mmCIF file of C-alpha atoms in Angstrom:
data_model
loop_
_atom_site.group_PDB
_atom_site.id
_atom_site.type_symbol
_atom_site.label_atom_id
_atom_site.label_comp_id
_atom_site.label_asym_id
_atom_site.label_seq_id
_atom_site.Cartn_x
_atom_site.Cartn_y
_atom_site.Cartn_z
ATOM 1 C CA UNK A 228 74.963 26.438 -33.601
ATOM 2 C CA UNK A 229 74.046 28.173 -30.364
ATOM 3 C CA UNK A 230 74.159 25.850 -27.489
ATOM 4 C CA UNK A 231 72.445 25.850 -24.415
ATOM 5 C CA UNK A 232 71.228 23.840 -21.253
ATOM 6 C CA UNK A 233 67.527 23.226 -21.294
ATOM 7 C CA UNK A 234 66.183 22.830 -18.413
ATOM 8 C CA UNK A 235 62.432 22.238 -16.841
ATOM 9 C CA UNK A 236 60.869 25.131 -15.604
ATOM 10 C CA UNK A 237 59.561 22.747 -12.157
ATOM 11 C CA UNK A 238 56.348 22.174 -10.684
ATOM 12 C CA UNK A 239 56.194 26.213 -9.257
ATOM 13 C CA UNK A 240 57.458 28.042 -12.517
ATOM 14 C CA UNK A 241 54.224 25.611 -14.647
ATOM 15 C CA UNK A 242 51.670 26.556 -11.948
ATOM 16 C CA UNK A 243 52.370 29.910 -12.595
ATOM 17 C CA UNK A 244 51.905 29.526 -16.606
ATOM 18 C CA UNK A 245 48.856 27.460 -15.958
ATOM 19 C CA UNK A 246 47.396 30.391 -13.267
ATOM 20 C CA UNK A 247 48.621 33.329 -16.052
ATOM 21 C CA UNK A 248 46.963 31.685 -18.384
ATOM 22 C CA UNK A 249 43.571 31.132 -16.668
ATOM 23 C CA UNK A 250 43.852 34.855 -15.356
ATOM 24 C CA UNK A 251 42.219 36.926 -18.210
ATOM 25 C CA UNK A 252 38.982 34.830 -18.904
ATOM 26 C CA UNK A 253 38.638 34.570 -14.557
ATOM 27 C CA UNK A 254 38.919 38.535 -14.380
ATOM 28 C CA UNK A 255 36.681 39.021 -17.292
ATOM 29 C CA UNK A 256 34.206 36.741 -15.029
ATOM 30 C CA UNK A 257 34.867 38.865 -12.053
ATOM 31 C CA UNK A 258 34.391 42.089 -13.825
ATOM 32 C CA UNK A 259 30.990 41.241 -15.551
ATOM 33 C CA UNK A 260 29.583 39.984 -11.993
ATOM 34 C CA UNK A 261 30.563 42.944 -10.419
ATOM 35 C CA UNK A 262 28.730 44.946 -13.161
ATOM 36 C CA UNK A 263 26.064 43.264 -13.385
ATOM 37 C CA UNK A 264 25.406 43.648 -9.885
ATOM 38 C CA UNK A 265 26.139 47.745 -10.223
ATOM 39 C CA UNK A 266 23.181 47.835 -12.524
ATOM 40 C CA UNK A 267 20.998 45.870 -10.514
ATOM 41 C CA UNK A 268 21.302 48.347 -7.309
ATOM 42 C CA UNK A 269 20.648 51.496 -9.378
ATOM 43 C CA UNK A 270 17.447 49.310 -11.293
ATOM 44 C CA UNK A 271 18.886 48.749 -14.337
ATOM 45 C CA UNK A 272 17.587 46.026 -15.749
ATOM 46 C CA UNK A 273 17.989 45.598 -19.152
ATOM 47 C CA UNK A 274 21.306 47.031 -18.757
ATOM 48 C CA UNK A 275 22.539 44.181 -15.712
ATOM 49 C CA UNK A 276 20.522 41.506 -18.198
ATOM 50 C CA UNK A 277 22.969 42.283 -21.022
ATOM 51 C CA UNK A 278 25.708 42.163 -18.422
ATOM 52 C CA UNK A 279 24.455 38.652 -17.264
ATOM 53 C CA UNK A 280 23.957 37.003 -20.942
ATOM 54 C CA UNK A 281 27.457 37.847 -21.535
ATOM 55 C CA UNK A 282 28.701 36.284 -18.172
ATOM 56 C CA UNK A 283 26.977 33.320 -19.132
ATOM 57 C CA UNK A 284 28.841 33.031 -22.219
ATOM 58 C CA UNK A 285 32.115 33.934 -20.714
ATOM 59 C CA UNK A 286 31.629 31.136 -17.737
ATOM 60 C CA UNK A 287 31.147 28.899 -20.624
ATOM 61 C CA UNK A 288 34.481 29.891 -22.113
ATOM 62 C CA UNK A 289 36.477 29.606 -18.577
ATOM 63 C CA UNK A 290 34.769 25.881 -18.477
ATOM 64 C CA UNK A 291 36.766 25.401 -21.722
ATOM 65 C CA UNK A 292 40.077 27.594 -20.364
ATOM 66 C CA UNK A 293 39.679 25.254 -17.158
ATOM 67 C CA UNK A 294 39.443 22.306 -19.080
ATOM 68 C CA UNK A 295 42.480 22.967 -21.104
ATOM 69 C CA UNK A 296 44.377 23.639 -18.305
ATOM 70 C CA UNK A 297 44.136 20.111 -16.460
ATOM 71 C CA UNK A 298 44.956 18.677 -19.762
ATOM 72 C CA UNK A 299 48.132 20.641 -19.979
ATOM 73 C CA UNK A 300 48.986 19.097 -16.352
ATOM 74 C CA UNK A 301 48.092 15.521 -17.627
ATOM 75 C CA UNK A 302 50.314 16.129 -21.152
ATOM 76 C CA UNK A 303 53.204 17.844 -18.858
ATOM 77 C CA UNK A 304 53.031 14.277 -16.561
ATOM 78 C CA UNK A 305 53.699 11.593 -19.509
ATOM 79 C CA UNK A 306 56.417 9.804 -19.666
ATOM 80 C CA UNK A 307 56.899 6.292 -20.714
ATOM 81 C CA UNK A 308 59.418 4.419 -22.045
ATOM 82 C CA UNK A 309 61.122 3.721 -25.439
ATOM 83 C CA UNK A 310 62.430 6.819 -28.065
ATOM 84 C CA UNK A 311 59.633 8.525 -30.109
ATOM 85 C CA UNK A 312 59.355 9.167 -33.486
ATOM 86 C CA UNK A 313 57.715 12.407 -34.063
ATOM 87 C CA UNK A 314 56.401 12.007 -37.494
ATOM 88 C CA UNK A 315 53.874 9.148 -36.705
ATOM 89 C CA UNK A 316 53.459 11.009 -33.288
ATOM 90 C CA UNK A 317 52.244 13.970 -35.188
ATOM 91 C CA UNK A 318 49.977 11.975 -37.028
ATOM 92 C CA UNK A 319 48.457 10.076 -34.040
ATOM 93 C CA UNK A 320 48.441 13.736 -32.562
ATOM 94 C CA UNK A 321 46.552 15.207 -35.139
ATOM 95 C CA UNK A 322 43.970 11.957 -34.899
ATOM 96 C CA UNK A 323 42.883 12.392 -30.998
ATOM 97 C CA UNK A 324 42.087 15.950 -31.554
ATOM 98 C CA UNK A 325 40.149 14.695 -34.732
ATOM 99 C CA UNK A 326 38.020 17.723 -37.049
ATOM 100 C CA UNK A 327 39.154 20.567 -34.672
ATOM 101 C CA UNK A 328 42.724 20.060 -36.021
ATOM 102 C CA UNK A 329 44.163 21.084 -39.251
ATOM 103 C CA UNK A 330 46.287 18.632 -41.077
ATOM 104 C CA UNK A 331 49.789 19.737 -40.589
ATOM 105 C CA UNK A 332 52.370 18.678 -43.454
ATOM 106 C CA UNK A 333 55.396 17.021 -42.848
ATOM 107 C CA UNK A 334 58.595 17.722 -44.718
ATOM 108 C CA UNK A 335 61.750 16.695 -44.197
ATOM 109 C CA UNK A 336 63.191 13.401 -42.581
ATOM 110 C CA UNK A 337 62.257 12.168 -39.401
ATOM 111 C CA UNK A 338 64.448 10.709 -36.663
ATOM 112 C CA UNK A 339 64.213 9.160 -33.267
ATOM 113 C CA UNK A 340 64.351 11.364 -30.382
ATOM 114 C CA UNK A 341 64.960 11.323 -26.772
ATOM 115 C CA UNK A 342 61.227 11.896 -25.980
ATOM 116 C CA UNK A 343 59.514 8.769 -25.227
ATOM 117 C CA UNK A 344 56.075 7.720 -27.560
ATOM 118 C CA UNK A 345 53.200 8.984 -25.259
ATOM 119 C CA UNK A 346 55.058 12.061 -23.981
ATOM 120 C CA UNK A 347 56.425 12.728 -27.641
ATOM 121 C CA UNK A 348 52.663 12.634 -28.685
ATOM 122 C CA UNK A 349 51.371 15.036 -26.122
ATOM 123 C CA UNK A 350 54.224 16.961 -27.197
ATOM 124 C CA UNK A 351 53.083 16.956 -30.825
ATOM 125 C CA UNK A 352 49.469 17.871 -29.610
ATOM 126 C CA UNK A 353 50.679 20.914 -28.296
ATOM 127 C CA UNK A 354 52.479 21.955 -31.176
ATOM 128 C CA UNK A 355 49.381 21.468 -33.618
ATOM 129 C CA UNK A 356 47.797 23.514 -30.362
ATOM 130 C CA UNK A 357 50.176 26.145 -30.777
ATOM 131 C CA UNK A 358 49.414 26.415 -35.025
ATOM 132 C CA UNK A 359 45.657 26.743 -33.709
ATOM 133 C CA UNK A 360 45.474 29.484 -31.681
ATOM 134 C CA UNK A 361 48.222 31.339 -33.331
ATOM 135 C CA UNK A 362 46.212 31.820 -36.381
ATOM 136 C CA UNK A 363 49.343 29.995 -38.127
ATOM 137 C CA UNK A 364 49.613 31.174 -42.037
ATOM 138 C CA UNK A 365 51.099 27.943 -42.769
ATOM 139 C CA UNK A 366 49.936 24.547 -42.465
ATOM 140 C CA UNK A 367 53.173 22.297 -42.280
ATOM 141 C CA UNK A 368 56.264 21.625 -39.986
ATOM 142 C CA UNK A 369 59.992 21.435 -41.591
ATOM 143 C CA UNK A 370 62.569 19.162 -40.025
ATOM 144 C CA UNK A 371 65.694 18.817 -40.208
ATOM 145 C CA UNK A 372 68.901 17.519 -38.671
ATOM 146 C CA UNK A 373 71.322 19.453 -37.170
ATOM 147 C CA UNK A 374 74.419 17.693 -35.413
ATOM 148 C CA UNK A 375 73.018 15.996 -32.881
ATOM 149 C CA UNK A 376 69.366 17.229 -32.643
ATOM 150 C CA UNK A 377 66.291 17.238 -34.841
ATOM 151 C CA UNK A 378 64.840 20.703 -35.467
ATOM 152 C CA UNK A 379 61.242 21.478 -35.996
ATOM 153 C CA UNK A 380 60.279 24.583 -37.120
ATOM 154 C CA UNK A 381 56.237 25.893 -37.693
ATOM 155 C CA UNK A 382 56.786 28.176 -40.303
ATOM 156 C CA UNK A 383 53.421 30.002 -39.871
ATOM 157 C CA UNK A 384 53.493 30.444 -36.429
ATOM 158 C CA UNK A 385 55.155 33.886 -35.051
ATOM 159 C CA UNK A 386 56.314 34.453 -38.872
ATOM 160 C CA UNK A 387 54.077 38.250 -38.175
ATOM 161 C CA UNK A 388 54.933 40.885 -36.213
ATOM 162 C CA UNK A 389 51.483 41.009 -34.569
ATOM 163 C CA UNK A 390 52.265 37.309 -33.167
ATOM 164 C CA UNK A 391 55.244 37.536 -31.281
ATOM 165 C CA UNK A 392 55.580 35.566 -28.161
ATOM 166 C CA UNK A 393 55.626 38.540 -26.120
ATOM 167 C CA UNK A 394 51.963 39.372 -27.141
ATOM 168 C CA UNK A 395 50.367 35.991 -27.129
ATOM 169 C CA UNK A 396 47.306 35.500 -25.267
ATOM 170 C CA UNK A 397 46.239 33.024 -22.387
ATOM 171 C CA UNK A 398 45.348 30.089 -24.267
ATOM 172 C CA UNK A 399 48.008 30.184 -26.631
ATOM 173 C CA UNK A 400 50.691 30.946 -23.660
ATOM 174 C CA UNK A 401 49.372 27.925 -21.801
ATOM 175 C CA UNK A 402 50.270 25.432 -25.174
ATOM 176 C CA UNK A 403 53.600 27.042 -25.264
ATOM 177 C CA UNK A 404 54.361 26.137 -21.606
ATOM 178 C CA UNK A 405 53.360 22.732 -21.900
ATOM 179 C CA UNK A 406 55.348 22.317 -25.241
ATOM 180 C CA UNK A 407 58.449 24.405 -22.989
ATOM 181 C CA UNK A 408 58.291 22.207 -20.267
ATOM 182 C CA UNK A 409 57.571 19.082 -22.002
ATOM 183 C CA UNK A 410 60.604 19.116 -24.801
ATOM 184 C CA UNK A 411 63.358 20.390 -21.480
ATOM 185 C CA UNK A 412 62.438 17.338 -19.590
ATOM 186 C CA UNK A 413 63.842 15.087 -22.223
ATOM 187 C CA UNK A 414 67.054 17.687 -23.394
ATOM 188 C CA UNK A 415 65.220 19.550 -25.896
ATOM 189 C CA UNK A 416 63.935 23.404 -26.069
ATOM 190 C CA UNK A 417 61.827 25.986 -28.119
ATOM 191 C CA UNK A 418 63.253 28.489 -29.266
ATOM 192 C CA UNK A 419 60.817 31.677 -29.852
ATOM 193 C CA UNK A 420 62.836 34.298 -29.878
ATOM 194 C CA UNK A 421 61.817 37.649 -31.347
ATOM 195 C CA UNK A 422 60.081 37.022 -34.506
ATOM 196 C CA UNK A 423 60.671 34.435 -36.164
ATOM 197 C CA UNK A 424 58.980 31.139 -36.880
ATOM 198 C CA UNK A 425 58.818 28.724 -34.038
ATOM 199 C CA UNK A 426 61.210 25.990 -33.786
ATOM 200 C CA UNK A 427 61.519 23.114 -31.575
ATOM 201 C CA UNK A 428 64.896 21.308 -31.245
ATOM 202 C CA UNK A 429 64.822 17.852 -29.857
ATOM 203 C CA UNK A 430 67.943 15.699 -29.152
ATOM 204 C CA UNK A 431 68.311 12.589 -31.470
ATOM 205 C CA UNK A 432 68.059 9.008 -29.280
ATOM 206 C CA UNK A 433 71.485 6.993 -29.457
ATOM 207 C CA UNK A 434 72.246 4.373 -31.365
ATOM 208 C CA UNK A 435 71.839 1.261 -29.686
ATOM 209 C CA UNK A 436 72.981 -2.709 -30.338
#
């Protein structure tokens, strides 16, 4: 097993996801406006009307980019107490977000982790995030213990070619920060290297009594 030091990217290194991530729907803003306003100084009308329809539809869309993005800074913030387990967490996960979530499957065993309950929950929201905008193929997540760590894998998710990390887009970048950031603040990491499924590795919680 490979190891390595997780470690939280920090306030500045988040920001920056958060600002990436908001950065294609704010340009696409930008660029209609400036359009629109082209075809309205050479009297185009129907032309800078089309231009405006669409800009109404794409301010709609940052609303919901914006939106998402002060709920990544609220999930990133939870802590709590106590040591998570991340099978009912996935389950009271996939409850809050309600019809707009699939079901994801569990198989495997399920252990305590580091995480605490609330964070461990935000965590899971992310990862059911993550199968969402991925366009996952697969509608379950494996676990399974390794040493001293439980490991989570998505099987659907990244399992392409044409969904590598390197080529995700804005929204689904922003869930994969918050997951990143989230899971090295309590010893744990994703791993999403090259192409393969996704898999998050969380440290077991000690024994205690």
């Amino acid at each position: 097993m490979t190891s390595r030091v997780p470690t939280p990217a920090g306030d500045a290194a988040f920001r920056r996801d958060v600002a990436h991530a908001l950065s294609t729907p704010l340009g696409s803003l930008l660029l209609k406006i400036e359009l629109a306003d082209h075809h309205l100084r050479l009297g185009r009308i129907e032309p800078a009307r089309k231009e405006v329809a669409e800009l109404l539809r794409d301010v709609e869309a940052f609303g919901r980019e914006f939106h998402a993005a002060f709920a990544a800074i609220a999930d990133v913030a939870e802590g709590g107490e106590g040591q998570g387990d991340p099978r009912p967490c996935l389950d009271a996960a996939m409850d809050d977000l309600g019809d707009e979530a699939p079901r994801l499957e569990w198989q495997g065993e399920s252990h305590r982790v580091t995480l605490p309950t609330a964070a461990l929950t935000a965590l899971m929201r992310r990862l059911v995030w993550i199968a969402i905008a991925s366009g996952a193929t697969e509608s379950r997540v494996v676990a399974e213990r390794e040493g001293d760590t439980l490991r989570l894998t998505l099987p659907g998710v990244f399992a392409r070619s044409g969904t590598a990390p390197r080529s995700v887009d804005g929204s689904l970048r922003l869930h994969l920060a918050v997951a990143r950031e989230l899971a090295a603040r309590f010893g744990g990491w994703l791993d999403e290297a090259g192409d393969a499924p996704l898999r998050l590795v969380l440290p077991l919680a000690r024994a205690t009594g």
